[in-house]
Protein backbone atom coordinates (compact mmCIF):
# COMPACT_ATOMS: atom_id res chain seq x y z
CA UNK A 1 0.00 0.00 0.00
CA UNK A 2 2.79 2.43 0.88
CA UNK A 3 4.61 1.67 -2.34
CA UNK A 4 1.40 2.20 -4.32
CA UNK A 5 0.80 5.60 -2.75
CA UNK A 6 4.38 6.65 -3.32
CA UNK A 7 4.10 5.73 -7.00
CA UNK A 8 0.83 7.64 -7.21
CA UNK A 9 2.59 10.69 -5.84
CA UNK A 10 5.24 10.44 -8.55
CA UNK A 11 2.82 9.80 -11.41
CA UNK A 12 0.13 12.40 -10.67
CA UNK A 13 2.25 15.57 -10.98
CA UNK A 14 3.72 14.20 -14.23
CA UNK A 15 0.25 13.67 -15.68
CA UNK A 16 -0.73 17.23 -14.76
CA UNK A 17 2.34 18.57 -16.57
CA UNK A 18 1.42 16.54 -19.67
CA UNK A 19 -2.11 17.98 -19.62
CA UNK A 20 -0.74 21.51 -19.39
CA UNK A 21 1.41 21.10 -22.50
CA UNK A 22 -1.05 18.95 -24.42
CA UNK A 23 -1.69 21.39 -27.24
CA UNK A 24 0.01 24.40 -28.77
CA UNK A 25 -0.54 25.24 -32.43
CA UNK A 26 1.63 27.54 -34.47
CA UNK A 27 1.15 29.22 -37.86
CA UNK A 28 3.82 31.36 -39.50
CA UNK A 29 3.14 32.14 -43.13
CA UNK A 30 4.43 34.80 -45.55
CA UNK A 31 2.73 33.21 -48.60
CA UNK A 32 5.90 33.79 -50.64
CA UNK A 33 6.24 30.10 -51.46
CA UNK A 34 2.62 29.60 -52.50
CA UNK A 35 -0.41 28.57 -50.52
CA UNK A 36 0.54 26.46 -47.46
CA UNK A 37 -0.84 22.91 -47.28
CA UNK A 38 -3.00 23.72 -44.24
CA UNK A 39 -4.74 26.69 -45.91
CA UNK A 40 -7.73 26.93 -48.27
CA UNK A 41 -8.92 29.81 -50.45
CA UNK A 42 -12.62 30.50 -51.14
CA UNK A 43 -14.61 32.63 -53.55
CA UNK A 44 -12.78 35.67 -54.84
CA UNK A 45 -9.61 35.06 -52.78
CA UNK A 46 -6.39 34.35 -54.66
CA UNK A 47 -2.69 34.13 -54.03
CA UNK A 48 -1.17 37.13 -55.81
CA UNK A 49 2.50 38.16 -55.70
CA UNK A 50 3.20 36.50 -52.36
CA UNK A 51 0.07 37.91 -50.70
CA UNK A 52 -3.50 36.74 -50.29
CA UNK A 53 -5.88 39.02 -52.15
CA UNK A 54 -9.23 38.50 -50.46
CA UNK A 55 -11.04 40.63 -53.03
CA UNK A 56 -9.88 42.12 -56.33
CA UNK A 57 -10.93 45.76 -56.89
CA UNK A 58 -14.27 44.91 -58.48
CA UNK A 59 -17.93 44.93 -57.47
CA UNK A 60 -19.74 42.20 -55.47
CA UNK A 61 -16.82 40.03 -54.38
CA UNK A 62 -16.71 37.62 -51.44
CA UNK A 63 -13.51 35.82 -50.47
CA UNK A 64 -12.09 33.71 -47.70
CA UNK A 65 -8.93 32.02 -46.43
CA UNK A 66 -9.04 29.36 -43.74
CA UNK A 67 -6.33 27.49 -41.86
CA UNK A 68 -6.82 23.99 -40.52
CA UNK A 69 -7.33 23.52 -36.80
CA UNK A 70 -3.78 23.26 -35.39
CA UNK A 71 -4.79 21.42 -32.22
CA UNK A 72 -6.54 18.18 -33.23
CA UNK A 73 -9.94 19.37 -32.08
CA UNK A 74 -8.81 20.55 -28.62
CA UNK A 75 -10.77 23.42 -27.01
CA UNK A 76 -8.61 26.56 -27.21
CA UNK A 77 -8.27 28.79 -24.15
CA UNK A 78 -5.96 31.43 -25.56
CA UNK A 79 -4.58 32.50 -28.91
CA UNK A 80 -2.78 35.33 -30.60
CA UNK A 81 -2.86 36.33 -34.26
CA UNK A 82 -0.83 38.88 -36.17
CA UNK A 83 -1.14 39.79 -39.85
CA UNK A 84 -0.51 42.63 -42.28
CA UNK A 85 -3.35 44.06 -44.32
CA UNK A 86 -3.62 46.62 -47.10
CA UNK A 87 -6.81 48.09 -48.57
CA UNK A 88 -6.37 50.18 -51.72
CA UNK A 89 -7.64 50.75 -55.29
CA UNK A 90 -10.95 51.97 -53.83
CA UNK A 91 -13.86 52.90 -56.07
CA UNK A 92 -14.80 55.59 -53.53
CA UNK A 93 -13.99 55.68 -49.82
CA UNK A 94 -13.69 51.92 -49.55
CA UNK A 95 -15.95 48.85 -49.42
CA UNK A 96 -16.73 46.79 -47.54
CA UNK A 97 -13.89 45.47 -45.44
CA UNK A 98 -12.16 42.37 -44.14
CA UNK A 99 -12.44 40.11 -41.09
CA UNK A 100 -10.57 37.54 -39.08
CA UNK A 101 -12.57 34.91 -37.22
CA UNK A 102 -11.53 32.18 -34.83
CA UNK A 103 -14.67 30.28 -35.71
CA UNK A 104 -16.02 27.10 -34.18
CA UNK A 105 -14.55 23.90 -35.63
CA UNK A 106 -15.59 23.31 -39.24
CA UNK A 107 -17.20 26.73 -39.83
CA UNK A 108 -15.03 28.08 -42.68
CA UNK A 109 -15.42 29.81 -46.03
CA UNK A 110 -15.86 33.07 -47.89
CA UNK A 111 -17.28 35.72 -45.57
CA UNK A 112 -17.60 39.49 -45.30
CA UNK A 113 -16.28 42.20 -42.97
CA UNK A 114 -18.39 41.03 -40.03
CA UNK A 115 -16.73 37.61 -39.99
CA UNK A 116 -18.25 34.19 -39.45
CA UNK A 117 -21.24 33.92 -37.13
CA UNK A 118 -19.70 31.25 -34.86
CA UNK A 119 -16.98 31.97 -32.33
CA UNK A 120 -14.97 35.20 -32.25
CA UNK A 121 -14.91 37.56 -35.25
CA UNK A 122 -12.98 40.83 -35.62
CA UNK A 123 -14.10 43.20 -38.38
CA UNK A 124 -12.20 45.89 -40.28
CA UNK A 125 -15.09 47.78 -41.85
CA UNK A 126 -14.72 50.48 -44.51
CA UNK A 127 -18.36 51.16 -45.40
CA UNK A 128 -21.10 52.63 -43.25
CA UNK A 129 -24.20 50.43 -43.34
CA UNK A 130 -25.80 52.44 -40.54
CA UNK A 131 -22.90 51.65 -38.22
CA UNK A 132 -20.72 53.94 -36.12
CA UNK A 133 -18.74 55.13 -39.19
CA UNK A 134 -17.27 54.04 -42.54
CA UNK A 135 -13.93 53.42 -40.85
CA UNK A 136 -14.35 51.17 -37.84
CA UNK A 137 -13.33 47.91 -36.19
CA UNK A 138 -15.73 45.48 -34.57
CA UNK A 139 -15.90 42.43 -32.33
CA UNK A 140 -18.57 39.75 -32.50
CA UNK A 141 -19.06 36.55 -30.54
CA UNK A 142 -21.34 33.88 -32.01
CA UNK A 143 -22.75 36.57 -34.29
CA UNK A 144 -23.60 39.05 -31.52
CA UNK A 145 -22.02 42.50 -31.87
CA UNK A 146 -19.96 43.44 -28.78
CA UNK A 147 -17.70 46.28 -29.94
CA UNK A 148 -17.99 48.81 -32.75
CA UNK A 149 -15.25 51.43 -32.65
CA UNK A 150 -14.55 54.29 -35.04
CA UNK A 151 -10.79 54.52 -35.70
CA UNK A 152 -10.71 57.74 -37.72
CA UNK A 153 -8.65 59.54 -35.07
CA UNK A 154 -5.89 56.94 -35.63
CA UNK A 155 -5.90 56.12 -39.37
CA UNK A 156 -8.01 55.32 -42.39
CA UNK A 157 -8.28 51.56 -42.87
CA UNK A 158 -8.46 51.86 -46.67
CA UNK A 159 -5.62 54.36 -47.23
CA UNK A 160 -3.39 51.82 -48.96
CA UNK A 161 -0.81 51.62 -46.17
CA UNK A 162 0.32 48.12 -45.16
CA UNK A 163 -0.59 47.85 -41.47
CA UNK A 164 -0.03 45.13 -38.92
CA UNK A 165 -2.96 43.95 -36.78
CA UNK A 166 -2.35 42.12 -33.52
CA UNK A 167 -5.11 40.28 -31.71
CA UNK A 168 -4.64 38.44 -28.44
CA UNK A 169 -7.31 36.39 -26.72
CA UNK A 170 -6.83 35.05 -23.21
CA UNK A 171 -9.73 33.15 -21.67
CA UNK A 172 -12.28 35.48 -23.25
CA UNK A 173 -10.31 38.72 -22.86
CA UNK A 174 -9.67 40.05 -26.37
CA UNK A 175 -7.24 42.85 -27.25
CA UNK A 176 -6.88 44.45 -30.67
CA UNK A 177 -4.09 46.75 -31.79
CA UNK A 178 -3.26 48.02 -35.27
CA UNK A 179 0.13 49.46 -36.13
CA UNK A 180 1.08 49.33 -32.45
CA UNK A 181 -1.96 51.39 -31.39
CA UNK A 182 -4.13 49.64 -28.82
CA UNK A 183 -7.75 50.01 -29.97
CA UNK A 184 -9.83 48.02 -27.52
CA UNK A 185 -9.76 45.38 -24.83
CA UNK A 186 -12.99 43.50 -24.26
CA UNK A 187 -13.89 40.72 -21.85
CA UNK A 188 -16.36 38.51 -23.74
CA UNK A 189 -19.30 37.55 -21.50
CA UNK A 190 -20.33 33.92 -21.78
CA UNK A 191 -17.10 32.87 -23.46
CA UNK A 192 -15.73 29.39 -22.83
CA UNK A 193 -12.95 27.48 -24.55
CA UNK A 194 -13.93 25.96 -27.91
CA UNK A 195 -12.22 24.11 -30.73
CA UNK A 196 -11.81 26.18 -33.87
CA UNK A 197 -9.66 27.60 -36.65
CA UNK A 198 -8.67 30.93 -38.17
CA UNK A 199 -10.64 32.20 -41.16
CA UNK A 200 -10.11 35.48 -43.03
CA UNK A 201 -12.84 37.08 -45.11
CA UNK A 202 -13.29 40.04 -47.45
CA UNK A 203 -16.24 41.56 -49.28
CA UNK A 204 -17.12 44.24 -51.78
CA UNK A 205 -20.58 45.29 -53.00
CA UNK A 206 -21.83 48.36 -54.83
CA UNK A 207 -18.41 49.93 -54.22
CA UNK A 208 -15.05 48.16 -54.08
CA UNK A 209 -11.46 47.97 -52.83
CA UNK A 210 -8.58 45.62 -53.35
CA UNK A 211 -8.16 43.91 -49.97
CA UNK A 212 -4.97 42.05 -49.22
CA UNK A 213 -3.44 40.24 -46.24
CA UNK A 214 0.08 38.90 -45.71
CA UNK A 215 2.51 37.65 -43.04
CA UNK A 216 0.06 35.77 -40.86
CA UNK A 217 1.42 34.31 -37.63
CA UNK A 218 -0.70 32.77 -34.91
CA UNK A 219 -0.39 30.59 -31.86
CA UNK A 220 -3.04 28.67 -29.97
CA UNK A 221 -3.04 27.06 -26.54
CA UNK A 222 -5.48 24.48 -25.26
CA UNK A 223 -8.12 25.63 -22.81
CA UNK A 224 -7.39 25.92 -19.11
CA UNK A 225 -10.40 23.76 -18.38
CA UNK A 226 -8.61 20.75 -19.88
CA UNK A 227 -5.65 21.22 -17.53
CA UNK A 228 -7.50 21.84 -14.25
CA UNK A 229 -7.52 18.59 -12.29
CA UNK A 230 -10.87 17.20 -11.22
CA UNK A 231 -11.64 17.42 -7.48
CA UNK A 232 -11.39 13.61 -7.29
CA UNK A 233 -7.86 13.81 -8.77
CA UNK A 234 -6.90 16.47 -6.25
CA UNK A 235 -8.13 14.24 -3.46
CA UNK A 236 -5.98 11.40 -4.78
CA UNK A 237 -3.06 13.81 -5.04
CA UNK A 238 -3.53 14.70 -1.38
CA UNK A 239 -3.66 11.02 -0.56
CA UNK A 240 -0.37 10.61 -2.44
CA UNK A 241 1.24 13.34 -0.33
CA UNK A 242 -0.05 11.73 2.85
CA UNK A 243 1.28 8.41 1.64
CA UNK A 244 4.71 9.86 1.04
CA UNK A 245 4.78 11.37 4.51
CA UNK A 246 3.85 7.99 5.88
CA UNK A 247 6.60 6.32 3.83
CA UNK A 248 9.20 8.75 5.17
CA UNK A 249 8.13 8.15 8.76
CA UNK A 250 8.45 4.45 8.24
CA UNK A 251 11.98 4.86 6.84
CA UNK A 252 13.07 7.01 9.78
CA UNK A 253 11.92 4.45 12.29
CA UNK A 254 13.88 1.63 10.62
CA1 LIG B 1 4.28 37.68 -48.59
CA1 LIG C 1 -20.11 48.25 -42.91
PDB file of N, CA and C and ligand atoms in Angstrom, residues 29-33 47-52 213-215, ligand 1:
ATOM      1  N   UNK A  29       3.260  32.256 -41.680  1.00  0.00           N
ATOM      2  CA  UNK A  29       3.143  32.137 -43.128  1.00  0.00           C
ATOM      3  C   UNK A  29       3.306  33.479 -43.836  1.00  0.00           C
ATOM      4  N   UNK A  30       4.274  33.553 -44.777  1.00  0.00           N
ATOM      5  CA  UNK A  30       4.434  34.799 -45.550  1.00  0.00           C
ATOM      6  C   UNK A  30       3.875  34.666 -46.971  1.00  0.00           C
ATOM      7  N   UNK A  31       3.366  33.477 -47.302  1.00  0.00           N
ATOM      8  CA  UNK A  31       2.727  33.207 -48.604  1.00  0.00           C
ATOM      9  C   UNK A  31       3.669  33.401 -49.798  1.00  0.00           C
ATOM     10  N   UNK A  32       4.965  33.551 -49.530  1.00  0.00           N
ATOM     11  CA  UNK A  32       5.900  33.789 -50.641  1.00  0.00           C
ATOM     12  C   UNK A  32       6.187  32.521 -51.434  1.00  0.00           C
ATOM     13  N   UNK A  33       5.985  31.371 -50.779  1.00  0.00           N
ATOM     14  CA  UNK A  33       6.243  30.101 -51.458  1.00  0.00           C
ATOM     15  C   UNK A  33       4.962  29.430 -51.937  1.00  0.00           C
ATOM     16  N   UNK A  47      -4.069  33.851 -54.425  1.00  0.00           N
ATOM     17  CA  UNK A  47      -2.689  34.129 -54.029  1.00  0.00           C
ATOM     18  C   UNK A  47      -2.061  34.964 -55.136  1.00  0.00           C
ATOM     19  N   UNK A  48      -1.658  36.198 -54.791  1.00  0.00           N
ATOM     20  CA  UNK A  48      -1.174  37.126 -55.813  1.00  0.00           C
ATOM     21  C   UNK A  48       0.103  37.786 -55.324  1.00  0.00           C
ATOM     22  N   UNK A  49       1.217  37.514 -56.020  1.00  0.00           N
ATOM     23  CA  UNK A  49       2.502  38.156 -55.704  1.00  0.00           C
ATOM     24  C   UNK A  49       2.883  38.000 -54.231  1.00  0.00           C
ATOM     25  N   UNK A  50       2.763  36.768 -53.729  1.00  0.00           N
ATOM     26  CA  UNK A  50       3.198  36.501 -52.361  1.00  0.00           C
ATOM     27  C   UNK A  50       2.296  37.068 -51.289  1.00  0.00           C
ATOM     28  N   UNK A  51       1.068  37.417 -51.658  1.00  0.00           N
ATOM     29  CA  UNK A  51       0.074  37.910 -50.695  1.00  0.00           C
ATOM     30  C   UNK A  51      -1.250  37.203 -50.981  1.00  0.00           C
ATOM     31  N   UNK A  52      -2.154  37.252 -50.028  1.00  0.00           N
ATOM     32  CA  UNK A  52      -3.502  36.738 -50.290  1.00  0.00           C
ATOM     33  C   UNK A  52      -4.425  37.916 -50.557  1.00  0.00           C
ATOM     34  N   UNK A 213      -4.131  40.538 -47.506  1.00  0.00           N
ATOM     35  CA  UNK A 213      -3.443  40.236 -46.243  1.00  0.00           C
ATOM     36  C   UNK A 213      -2.142  39.489 -46.530  1.00  0.00           C
ATOM     37  N   UNK A 214      -1.211  39.554 -45.563  1.00  0.00           N
ATOM     38  CA  UNK A 214       0.083  38.896 -45.712  1.00  0.00           C
ATOM     39  C   UNK A 214       0.676  38.676 -44.318  1.00  0.00           C
ATOM     40  N   UNK A 215       1.721  37.862 -44.261  1.00  0.00           N
ATOM     41  CA  UNK A 215       2.508  37.648 -43.040  1.00  0.00           C
ATOM     42  C   UNK A 215       1.633  37.329 -41.830  1.00  0.00           C
TER      43      UNK A 215
HETATM   44 CA1  LIG B   1       4.278  37.682 -48.588  1.00  0.00          CA
END
